[in-house]
mmCIF file of C-alpha atoms in Angstrom:
data_model
loop_
_atom_site.group_PDB
_atom_site.id
_atom_site.type_symbol
_atom_site.label_atom_id
_atom_site.label_comp_id
_atom_site.label_asym_id
_atom_site.label_seq_id
_atom_site.Cartn_x
_atom_site.Cartn_y
_atom_site.Cartn_z
ATOM 1 C CA MET A 478 -31.546 28.118 -32.033
ATOM 2 C CA SER A 479 -29.097 27.171 -29.372
ATOM 3 C CA ASP A 480 -29.774 28.461 -25.929
ATOM 4 C CA ILE A 481 -26.432 29.851 -24.821
ATOM 5 C CA GLN A 482 -26.323 30.892 -21.212
ATOM 6 C CA LEU A 483 -23.796 33.407 -20.038
ATOM 7 C CA VAL A 484 -22.747 33.959 -16.458
ATOM 8 C CA ASP A 485 -24.174 36.988 -14.741
ATOM 9 C CA ALA A 486 -21.961 40.022 -14.495
ATOM 10 C CA PRO A 487 -20.638 40.712 -11.003
ATOM 11 C CA ALA A 488 -21.995 43.592 -8.961
ATOM 12 C CA GLY A 489 -20.694 46.898 -10.264
ATOM 13 C CA VAL A 490 -21.532 50.340 -11.486
ATOM 14 C CA GLU A 491 -23.192 50.470 -14.843
ATOM 15 C CA GLY A 492 -23.941 53.434 -17.011
ATOM 16 C CA ALA A 493 -24.237 54.375 -20.630
ATOM 17 C CA GLY A 494 -21.322 52.698 -22.407
ATOM 18 C CA PHE A 495 -19.377 51.650 -19.327
ATOM 19 C CA PHE A 496 -19.377 49.086 -16.591
ATOM 20 C CA ALA A 497 -17.087 49.246 -13.598
ATOM 21 C CA THR A 498 -16.369 46.581 -11.029
ATOM 22 C CA SER A 499 -13.441 45.547 -8.885
ATOM 23 C CA LEU A 500 -10.575 43.522 -10.307
ATOM 24 C CA ASP A 501 -11.158 40.844 -7.640
ATOM 25 C CA LYS A 502 -14.624 40.176 -8.931
ATOM 26 C CA ALA A 503 -13.699 40.175 -12.606
ATOM 27 C CA ILE A 504 -10.825 37.771 -12.015
ATOM 28 C CA GLY A 505 -12.924 35.627 -9.694
ATOM 29 C CA LEU A 506 -15.583 35.394 -12.387
ATOM 30 C CA ALA A 507 -13.056 34.328 -15.009
ATOM 31 C CA ARG A 508 -11.271 31.854 -12.779
ATOM 32 C CA SER A 509 -14.354 30.206 -11.356
ATOM 33 C CA ASN A 510 -15.760 29.484 -14.795
ATOM 34 C CA SER A 511 -12.610 28.009 -16.239
ATOM 35 C CA LEU A 512 -11.192 25.847 -13.481
ATOM 36 C CA TRP A 513 -8.812 23.168 -14.669
ATOM 37 C CA PRO A 514 -9.201 20.157 -12.434
ATOM 38 C CA LEU A 515 -6.489 17.592 -11.858
ATOM 39 C CA PRO A 516 -8.275 14.309 -11.146
ATOM 40 C CA PHE A 517 -6.291 12.325 -8.593
ATOM 41 C CA ALA A 518 -8.517 9.270 -8.804
ATOM 42 C CA THR A 519 -7.458 6.156 -6.941
ATOM 43 C CA SER A 520 -10.655 4.144 -6.515
ATOM 44 C CA CYS A 521 -14.430 4.012 -6.873
ATOM 45 C CA CYS A 522 -14.955 7.765 -6.374
ATOM 46 C CA GLY A 523 -12.877 8.135 -9.534
ATOM 47 C CA ILE A 524 -15.487 6.068 -11.377
ATOM 48 C CA GLU A 525 -18.156 8.468 -10.153
ATOM 49 C CA PHE A 526 -15.993 11.297 -11.419
ATOM 50 C CA MET A 527 -15.930 9.667 -14.858
ATOM 51 C CA ALA A 528 -19.720 9.704 -14.796
ATOM 52 C CA THR A 529 -19.600 13.346 -13.692
ATOM 53 C CA MET A 530 -17.375 14.233 -16.633
ATOM 54 C CA ALA A 531 -19.445 12.277 -19.149
ATOM 55 C CA SER A 532 -22.278 13.741 -21.165
ATOM 56 C CA HIS A 533 -25.111 12.881 -18.783
ATOM 57 C CA TYR A 534 -23.890 15.023 -15.877
ATOM 58 C CA ASP A 535 -21.414 17.016 -17.955
ATOM 59 C CA LEU A 536 -19.037 18.913 -15.723
ATOM 60 C CA SER A 537 -18.037 20.997 -18.751
ATOM 61 C CA ARG A 538 -21.218 23.026 -18.179
ATOM 62 C CA PHE A 539 -19.213 24.618 -15.368
ATOM 63 C CA GLY A 540 -16.228 25.383 -17.541
ATOM 64 C CA ALA A 541 -14.203 22.466 -16.232
ATOM 65 C CA GLU A 542 -14.036 20.248 -19.282
ATOM 66 C CA ARG A 543 -10.318 20.774 -19.620
ATOM 67 C CA LEU A 544 -8.784 18.220 -17.273
ATOM 68 C CA SER A 545 -5.175 18.944 -16.558
ATOM 69 C CA PHE A 546 -3.078 15.864 -16.001
ATOM 70 C CA SER A 547 -0.092 18.049 -15.302
ATOM 71 C CA PRO A 548 -0.175 19.701 -11.869
ATOM 72 C CA ARG A 549 1.633 22.750 -13.264
ATOM 73 C CA GLN A 550 -1.414 23.933 -15.185
ATOM 74 C CA ALA A 551 -4.087 22.713 -12.780
ATOM 75 C CA ASP A 552 -6.149 24.964 -10.523
ATOM 76 C CA LEU A 553 -8.125 22.366 -8.627
ATOM 77 C CA LEU A 554 -6.827 19.105 -7.181
ATOM 78 C CA MET A 555 -9.694 16.637 -6.942
ATOM 79 C CA VAL A 556 -8.654 13.759 -4.708
ATOM 80 C CA MET A 557 -11.029 10.890 -5.270
ATOM 81 C CA GLY A 558 -10.452 7.658 -3.446
ATOM 82 C CA THR A 559 -8.471 5.953 -0.735
ATOM 83 C CA ILE A 560 -5.026 7.422 -0.207
ATOM 84 C CA SER A 561 -2.686 4.944 1.438
ATOM 85 C CA LYS A 562 0.096 6.209 3.662
ATOM 86 C CA LYS A 563 2.577 5.236 0.994
ATOM 87 C CA MET A 564 0.675 7.379 -1.517
ATOM 88 C CA GLY A 565 0.675 10.356 0.895
ATOM 89 C CA PRO A 566 4.066 11.802 -0.189
ATOM 90 C CA VAL A 567 3.064 11.442 -3.865
ATOM 91 C CA LEU A 568 -0.136 13.398 -3.287
ATOM 92 C CA ARG A 569 1.795 16.044 -1.395
ATOM 93 C CA GLN A 570 4.311 16.291 -4.224
ATOM 94 C CA VAL A 571 1.492 16.806 -6.725
ATOM 95 C CA TYR A 572 0.054 19.552 -4.524
ATOM 96 C CA LEU A 573 3.445 21.249 -4.226
ATOM 97 C CA GLN A 574 3.853 21.205 -8.000
ATOM 98 C CA MET A 575 0.621 23.110 -8.508
ATOM 99 C CA ALA A 576 0.917 26.853 -8.969
ATOM 100 C CA GLU A 577 -0.997 29.326 -6.814
ATOM 101 C CA PRO A 578 -3.896 29.885 -6.698
ATOM 102 C CA ARG A 579 -4.770 26.261 -6.061
ATOM 103 C CA TRP A 580 -7.757 24.606 -4.500
ATOM 104 C CA VAL A 581 -8.242 21.097 -3.158
ATOM 105 C CA MET A 582 -11.389 19.041 -3.049
ATOM 106 C CA ALA A 583 -11.597 15.793 -1.050
ATOM 107 C CA VAL A 584 -14.201 13.634 -2.756
ATOM 108 C CA GLY A 585 -15.713 10.772 -0.801
ATOM 109 C CA ALA A 586 -15.346 9.322 2.663
ATOM 110 C CA CYS A 587 -11.856 7.875 2.110
ATOM 111 C CA ALA A 588 -10.236 11.101 0.959
ATOM 112 C CA SER A 589 -12.068 13.058 3.668
ATOM 113 C CA SER A 590 -11.508 10.822 6.689
ATOM 114 C CA GLY A 591 -10.115 7.453 5.668
ATOM 115 C CA GLY A 592 -13.631 6.048 5.299
ATOM 116 C CA ILE A 593 -14.034 2.412 6.233
ATOM 117 C CA PHE A 594 -10.263 1.934 6.106
ATOM 118 C CA ASP A 595 -9.476 2.681 9.730
ATOM 119 C CA THR A 596 -6.197 0.832 9.567
ATOM 120 C CA TYR A 597 -2.418 1.129 9.646
ATOM 121 C CA SER A 598 -1.909 1.476 5.921
ATOM 122 C CA VAL A 599 -4.422 4.190 5.002
ATOM 123 C CA LEU A 600 -4.147 7.931 5.456
ATOM 124 C CA GLN A 601 -6.979 9.076 7.735
ATOM 125 C CA GLY A 602 -8.059 11.896 5.454
ATOM 126 C CA ILE A 603 -5.878 13.801 3.022
ATOM 127 C CA ASP A 604 -5.956 16.836 5.326
ATOM 128 C CA GLU A 605 -3.165 15.071 7.219
ATOM 129 C CA VAL A 606 -0.794 16.014 4.377
ATOM 130 C CA ILE A 607 -2.363 18.897 2.403
ATOM 131 C CA PRO A 608 -4.937 21.612 3.190
ATOM 132 C CA VAL A 609 -8.427 20.911 1.850
ATOM 133 C CA ASP A 610 -11.018 23.500 0.730
ATOM 134 C CA VAL A 611 -14.115 21.399 0.167
ATOM 135 C CA TYR A 612 -15.090 17.954 1.437
ATOM 136 C CA VAL A 613 -17.687 15.930 -0.461
ATOM 137 C CA PRO A 614 -19.298 13.216 1.681
ATOM 138 C CA GLY A 615 -20.490 9.905 0.304
ATOM 139 C CA CYS A 616 -19.179 6.426 -0.331
ATOM 140 C CA PRO A 617 -18.963 7.057 -3.198
ATOM 141 C CA PRO A 618 -20.757 10.393 -3.659
ATOM 142 C CA ARG A 619 -23.195 10.603 -6.525
ATOM 143 C CA PRO A 620 -22.249 12.838 -9.474
ATOM 144 C CA GLU A 621 -24.724 15.417 -8.139
ATOM 145 C CA ALA A 622 -22.737 15.567 -4.907
ATOM 146 C CA ILE A 623 -19.467 16.003 -6.798
ATOM 147 C CA ILE A 624 -21.056 18.801 -8.846
ATOM 148 C CA ASP A 625 -22.312 20.374 -5.626
ATOM 149 C CA GLY A 626 -18.794 20.255 -4.220
ATOM 150 C CA PHE A 627 -17.449 21.721 -7.427
ATOM 151 C CA MET A 628 -19.951 24.590 -7.216
ATOM 152 C CA ALA A 629 -18.815 25.209 -3.643
ATOM 153 C CA ILE A 630 -15.259 25.518 -5.006
ATOM 154 C CA GLN A 631 -16.529 27.940 -7.664
ATOM 155 C CA LYS A 632 -18.131 30.064 -4.948
ATOM 156 C CA LEU A 633 -14.830 30.096 -3.050
ATOM 157 C CA VAL A 634 -12.967 31.130 -6.173
ATOM 158 C CA GLN A 635 -15.447 33.898 -6.945
ATOM 159 C CA THR A 636 -15.440 35.432 -3.495
ATOM 160 C CA GLU A 637 -11.740 35.107 -2.772
ATOM 161 C CA THR A 638 -9.792 38.337 -2.599
ATOM 162 C CA LEU A 639 -6.721 38.572 -4.777
ATOM 163 C CA ARG A 640 -4.506 39.005 -1.753
ATOM 164 C CA ARG A 641 -5.841 36.011 0.170
ATOM 165 C CA ARG A 642 -2.861 33.871 -0.750
ATOM 166 C CA SER A 643 -0.402 36.334 0.750
ATOM 167 C CA GLU A 644 -2.355 36.786 3.962
ATOM 168 C CA PRO A 645 -0.592 35.693 7.159
ATOM 169 C CA GLN A 646 -3.522 33.392 7.933
ATOM 170 C CA TYR A 647 -2.998 31.486 4.702
ATOM 171 C CA GLN A 648 0.759 31.420 5.167
ATOM 172 C CA LYS A 649 0.209 30.025 8.645
ATOM 173 C CA LEU A 650 -2.060 27.307 7.268
ATOM 174 C CA LEU A 651 0.562 26.269 4.740
ATOM 175 C CA ALA A 652 3.275 26.417 7.380
ATOM 176 C CA SER A 653 1.235 24.052 9.580
ATOM 177 C CA TYR A 654 1.585 21.523 6.756
ATOM 178 C CA GLY A 655 5.286 22.267 6.444
ATOM 179 C CA ILE A 656 4.855 23.858 3.004
ATOM 180 C CA GLN A 657 7.198 26.771 2.086
ATOM 181 C CA MET B 1500 -6.803 -36.223 -6.755
ATOM 182 C CA GLY B 1501 -3.096 -36.152 -6.184
ATOM 183 C CA LYS B 1502 -0.836 -38.852 -7.504
ATOM 184 C CA PHE B 1503 0.232 -39.864 -3.997
ATOM 185 C CA SER B 1504 -1.574 -39.664 -0.677
ATOM 186 C CA ASN B 1505 -0.653 -37.591 2.334
ATOM 187 C CA GLU B 1506 0.267 -40.798 4.123
ATOM 188 C CA GLU B 1507 2.823 -41.770 1.490
ATOM 189 C CA LEU B 1508 4.256 -38.262 1.614
ATOM 190 C CA LEU B 1509 4.481 -38.392 5.401
ATOM 191 C CA ASN B 1510 6.198 -41.789 5.318
ATOM 192 C CA LYS B 1511 8.802 -40.508 2.906
ATOM 193 C CA LEU B 1512 9.425 -37.423 5.000
ATOM 194 C CA ASN B 1513 9.669 -39.405 8.240
ATOM 195 C CA ALA B 1514 12.179 -41.720 6.630
ATOM 196 C CA GLU B 1515 14.279 -38.758 5.530
ATOM 197 C CA PHE B 1516 13.854 -36.650 8.675
ATOM 198 C CA PRO B 1517 13.190 -39.017 11.584
ATOM 199 C CA GLU B 1518 11.746 -37.399 14.730
ATOM 200 C CA GLN B 1519 12.041 -33.920 13.222
ATOM 201 C CA LEU B 1520 8.539 -33.376 11.883
ATOM 202 C CA THR B 1521 5.257 -33.376 13.766
ATOM 203 C CA VAL B 1522 1.865 -33.553 12.134
ATOM 204 C CA VAL B 1523 -0.356 -30.631 13.152
ATOM 205 C CA GLY B 1524 -3.415 -31.769 11.262
ATOM 206 C CA GLU B 1525 -4.915 -32.452 7.903
ATOM 207 C CA PRO B 1526 -7.613 -29.821 7.400
ATOM 208 C CA PHE B 1527 -9.433 -30.154 4.061
ATOM 209 C CA GLY B 1528 -6.914 -32.832 3.069
ATOM 210 C CA LEU B 1529 -3.983 -30.404 3.354
ATOM 211 C CA LEU B 1530 -1.188 -32.102 5.261
ATOM 212 C CA THR B 1531 0.199 -29.662 7.826
ATOM 213 C CA LEU B 1532 3.552 -30.296 9.453
ATOM 214 C CA GLU B 1533 5.595 -28.500 12.049
ATOM 215 C CA THR B 1534 9.352 -28.441 12.278
ATOM 216 C CA GLY B 1535 12.165 -26.401 13.760
ATOM 217 C CA ARG B 1536 14.016 -23.623 12.008
ATOM 218 C CA GLU B 1537 17.237 -25.662 11.973
ATOM 219 C CA ASN B 1538 15.546 -28.179 9.646
ATOM 220 C CA ILE B 1539 13.343 -25.977 7.538
ATOM 221 C CA ILE B 1540 15.685 -25.394 4.604
ATOM 222 C CA ALA B 1541 16.660 -29.079 4.489
ATOM 223 C CA VAL B 1542 12.986 -30.076 4.478
ATOM 224 C CA LEU B 1543 12.052 -27.550 1.792
ATOM 225 C CA SER B 1544 15.050 -28.523 -0.280
ATOM 226 C CA TYR B 1545 14.181 -32.218 -0.026
ATOM 227 C CA LEU B 1546 10.549 -31.576 -0.984
ATOM 228 C CA LYS B 1547 11.595 -29.491 -3.963
ATOM 229 C CA ASN B 1548 14.420 -31.645 -5.285
ATOM 230 C CA ASP B 1549 13.158 -35.167 -4.653
ATOM 231 C CA ALA B 1550 12.523 -36.767 -8.046
ATOM 232 C CA ALA B 1551 9.204 -38.298 -6.983
ATOM 233 C CA LEU B 1552 7.777 -35.505 -4.866
ATOM 234 C CA GLN B 1553 8.701 -32.431 -6.978
ATOM 235 C CA PHE B 1554 7.212 -29.715 -4.778
ATOM 236 C CA ILE B 1555 8.660 -27.181 -7.176
ATOM 237 C CA TYR B 1556 6.154 -24.406 -6.597
ATOM 238 C CA LEU B 1557 6.314 -22.204 -3.521
ATOM 239 C CA THR B 1558 2.742 -20.963 -3.200
ATOM 240 C CA ASP B 1559 3.296 -18.625 -0.276
ATOM 241 C CA ILE B 1560 5.332 -17.715 2.739
ATOM 242 C CA THR B 1561 3.408 -16.017 5.488
ATOM 243 C CA ALA B 1562 3.380 -15.773 9.263
ATOM 244 C CA ILE B 1563 1.029 -15.902 12.219
ATOM 245 C CA HIS B 1564 1.108 -14.468 15.718
ATOM 246 C CA TYR B 1565 -0.257 -16.276 18.781
ATOM 247 C CA PRO B 1566 0.553 -13.931 21.703
ATOM 248 C CA GLU B 1567 -0.615 -16.433 24.340
ATOM 249 C CA GLU B 1568 1.741 -19.184 23.149
ATOM 250 C CA GLU B 1569 5.309 -19.611 24.335
ATOM 251 C CA LYS B 1570 6.569 -19.613 20.755
ATOM 252 C CA GLN B 1571 4.562 -16.686 19.497
ATOM 253 C CA ILE B 1572 5.553 -16.168 15.897
ATOM 254 C CA GLY B 1573 5.024 -18.839 13.283
ATOM 255 C CA VAL B 1574 6.295 -18.824 9.729
ATOM 256 C CA ILE B 1575 4.211 -20.863 7.313
ATOM 257 C CA TYR B 1576 5.295 -22.293 3.976
ATOM 258 C CA HIS B 1577 2.812 -23.527 1.398
ATOM 259 C CA LEU B 1578 4.233 -25.838 -1.256
ATOM 260 C CA HIS B 1579 2.575 -27.266 -4.322
ATOM 261 C CA SER B 1580 3.696 -30.200 -6.386
ATOM 262 C CA LEU B 1581 2.351 -29.201 -9.776
ATOM 263 C CA VAL B 1582 3.007 -32.523 -11.532
ATOM 264 C CA ASN B 1583 1.504 -34.595 -8.726
ATOM 265 C CA ASN B 1584 -1.262 -32.175 -7.723
ATOM 266 C CA VAL B 1585 -0.399 -32.396 -4.038
ATOM 267 C CA ARG B 1586 -0.050 -29.529 -1.582
ATOM 268 C CA VAL B 1587 1.669 -29.402 1.789
ATOM 269 C CA ARG B 1588 1.987 -26.796 4.519
ATOM 270 C CA ILE B 1589 4.918 -26.474 6.901
ATOM 271 C CA LYS B 1590 4.966 -24.338 10.039
ATOM 272 C CA VAL B 1591 7.925 -23.174 12.095
ATOM 273 C CA PHE B 1592 7.322 -21.478 15.446
ATOM 274 C CA MET B 1593 9.752 -19.134 17.177
ATOM 275 C CA ALA B 1594 9.841 -17.303 20.489
ATOM 276 C CA ASP B 1595 9.345 -13.543 20.484
ATOM 277 C CA GLY B 1596 12.630 -11.654 20.582
ATOM 278 C CA ASP B 1597 14.411 -14.334 18.592
ATOM 279 C CA VAL B 1598 12.457 -14.281 15.348
ATOM 280 C CA HIS B 1599 15.192 -15.484 13.016
ATOM 281 C CA ILE B 1600 14.824 -18.098 10.315
ATOM 282 C CA PRO B 1601 17.059 -18.963 7.352
ATOM 283 C CA THR B 1602 15.966 -17.593 4.001
ATOM 284 C CA ALA B 1603 14.374 -19.713 1.304
ATOM 285 C CA THR B 1604 15.579 -17.429 -1.483
ATOM 286 C CA GLU B 1605 18.373 -19.860 -2.301
ATOM 287 C CA LEU B 1606 15.695 -22.411 -3.248
ATOM 288 C CA TRP B 1607 13.130 -20.122 -4.886
ATOM 289 C CA ASN B 1608 13.825 -16.623 -6.182
ATOM 290 C CA GLY B 1609 10.142 -15.955 -5.677
ATOM 291 C CA ALA B 1610 10.653 -16.232 -1.929
ATOM 292 C CA ASN B 1611 12.357 -12.839 -2.019
ATOM 293 C CA TRP B 1612 9.231 -10.674 -1.973
ATOM 294 C CA MET B 1613 7.271 -13.133 0.163
ATOM 295 C CA GLU B 1614 9.912 -12.909 2.850
ATOM 296 C CA ARG B 1615 10.065 -9.134 2.570
ATOM 297 C CA GLU B 1616 6.308 -9.004 3.077
ATOM 298 C CA THR B 1617 6.490 -11.343 6.054
ATOM 299 C CA TYR B 1618 9.248 -9.195 7.529
ATOM 300 C CA ASP B 1619 7.248 -6.030 6.842
ATOM 301 C CA LEU B 1620 4.084 -7.207 8.573
ATOM 302 C CA PHE B 1621 5.356 -9.566 11.276
ATOM 303 C CA GLY B 1622 8.997 -8.620 11.825
ATOM 304 C CA VAL B 1623 10.375 -12.045 10.970
ATOM 305 C CA ILE B 1624 14.061 -11.743 10.105
ATOM 306 C CA PHE B 1625 15.126 -14.057 7.307
ATOM 307 C CA ASP B 1626 18.852 -14.651 7.735
ATOM 308 C CA GLY B 1627 20.716 -14.542 4.434
ATOM 309 C CA HIS B 1628 17.993 -12.671 2.556
ATOM 310 C CA PRO B 1629 19.660 -10.484 -0.123
ATOM 311 C CA ASP B 1630 17.556 -7.349 0.493
ATOM 312 C CA LEU B 1631 15.384 -7.573 3.596
ATOM 313 C CA ARG B 1632 13.512 -4.269 3.811
ATOM 314 C CA ARG B 1633 9.880 -3.201 3.904
ATOM 315 C CA ILE B 1634 7.875 -3.840 0.765
ATOM 316 C CA LEU B 1635 4.267 -2.740 1.392
ATOM 317 C CA ASN B 1636 4.342 -0.209 4.198
ATOM 318 C CA VAL B 1637 5.980 3.194 4.335
ATOM 319 C CA ASP B 1638 9.732 2.940 4.790
ATOM 320 C CA ASP B 1639 9.804 4.921 8.042
ATOM 321 C CA MET B 1640 7.309 2.660 9.807
ATOM 322 C CA THR B 1641 8.757 1.244 13.019
ATOM 323 C CA ALA B 1642 6.064 -1.262 14.034
ATOM 324 C CA PHE B 1643 5.008 -4.590 12.555
ATOM 325 C CA PRO B 1644 1.303 -4.036 12.000
ATOM 326 C CA MET B 1645 0.038 -7.605 11.753
ATOM 327 C CA ARG B 1646 1.257 -8.467 15.238
ATOM 328 C CA LYS B 1647 -1.538 -8.662 17.782
ATOM 329 C CA GLU B 1648 -0.182 -5.908 20.020
ATOM 330 C CA PHE B 1649 -0.492 -3.424 17.180
ATOM 331 C CA PRO B 1650 -3.789 -1.486 17.550
ATOM 332 C CA LEU B 1651 -6.309 -2.398 14.884
ATOM 333 C CA GLU B 1652 -7.612 1.138 14.426
ATOM 334 C CA ASP B 1653 -5.483 4.072 13.397
ATOM 335 C CA PRO B 1654 -4.772 6.431 16.322
ATOM 336 C CA ASN B 1655 -4.974 9.457 13.984
ATOM 337 C CA ARG B 1656 -8.639 8.818 13.291
ATOM 338 C CA VAL B 1657 -10.687 11.755 14.600
ATOM 339 C CA ASP B 1658 -14.249 11.147 13.469
ATOM 340 C CA LYS B 1659 -14.715 8.061 15.669
ATOM 341 C CA LYS B 1660 -13.968 9.855 18.941
ATOM 342 C CA ASP B 1661 -16.544 9.255 21.685
ATOM 343 C CA TYR B 1662 -17.690 12.875 21.920
ATOM 344 C CA PHE B 1663 -19.101 12.702 18.407
ATOM 345 C CA PHE B 1664 -21.499 10.056 19.683
ATOM 346 C CA GLY B 1665 -22.397 11.676 23.027
ATOM 347 C CA ARG B 1666 -20.320 9.169 24.998
#
């Protein structure tokens, strides 16, 4: 017998033959358990991501086995590795090509802050060019840390209201990066 | 071992270019010469085309910055004679503000990218280069980052600020 685990239903009103909850929660539940990550792997953190995707750590347990190498279909941009200043516009372009809702995860010290590369050629954290939702520390982070970061993204996705992306606060954030 | 010694090479060069080359040293058996930019192409051309020497391989063009010297910027050529297994290094120093040197692309096509890199990082202008623009750094960069006055650490770095360390 296989032991299939289902996600818990969100909070709602239950009675005989019906279950009612808010649309936010139902959509959040669906989205958070079928995130399509776009791996933007440039260095050793990308190798850790390969381990995270492989059978031992198995990111597909979280519904993220479908990697999207096209930004159009991706929900989550996972930036793993050193981003040089010359790569900055490319990363930004990839982010712009993603459809809303989109989330960004900076994996490892280099993507988060530039890491050991405090120098003229390296971007000092990807948050200089695109907004970031979750930072995963480590050099490189272990697969457990990447999974922990991914679960933090899932929590964000679950609890986000449907209108968050049209809120003035969010628009202001994007405007501060010169997007839209 | 090379097929001719550094001494023989130096004698040949001194006969061809009297009073125009000075020996800087011979570290690890690598003969290092200095010359002026007015001679550099003639010297390189002689080394490449001489039937006995045959320094046909341009290993690298790079530069160096000594801010305390009068002639601050040096351009350095590494040549390799593949058939004779002999290497030589030639340096040309120039004063800051007048960092011009003739291009070596007419001798080696491979000098193209080497000179672009040297321009990108040190701001050396190679006169006659077919396409002298930045090769490694972002196109809108205005500084030459390998010069000593360029700060080593990126000014945009925030997590190394003193207040994070109670200073």
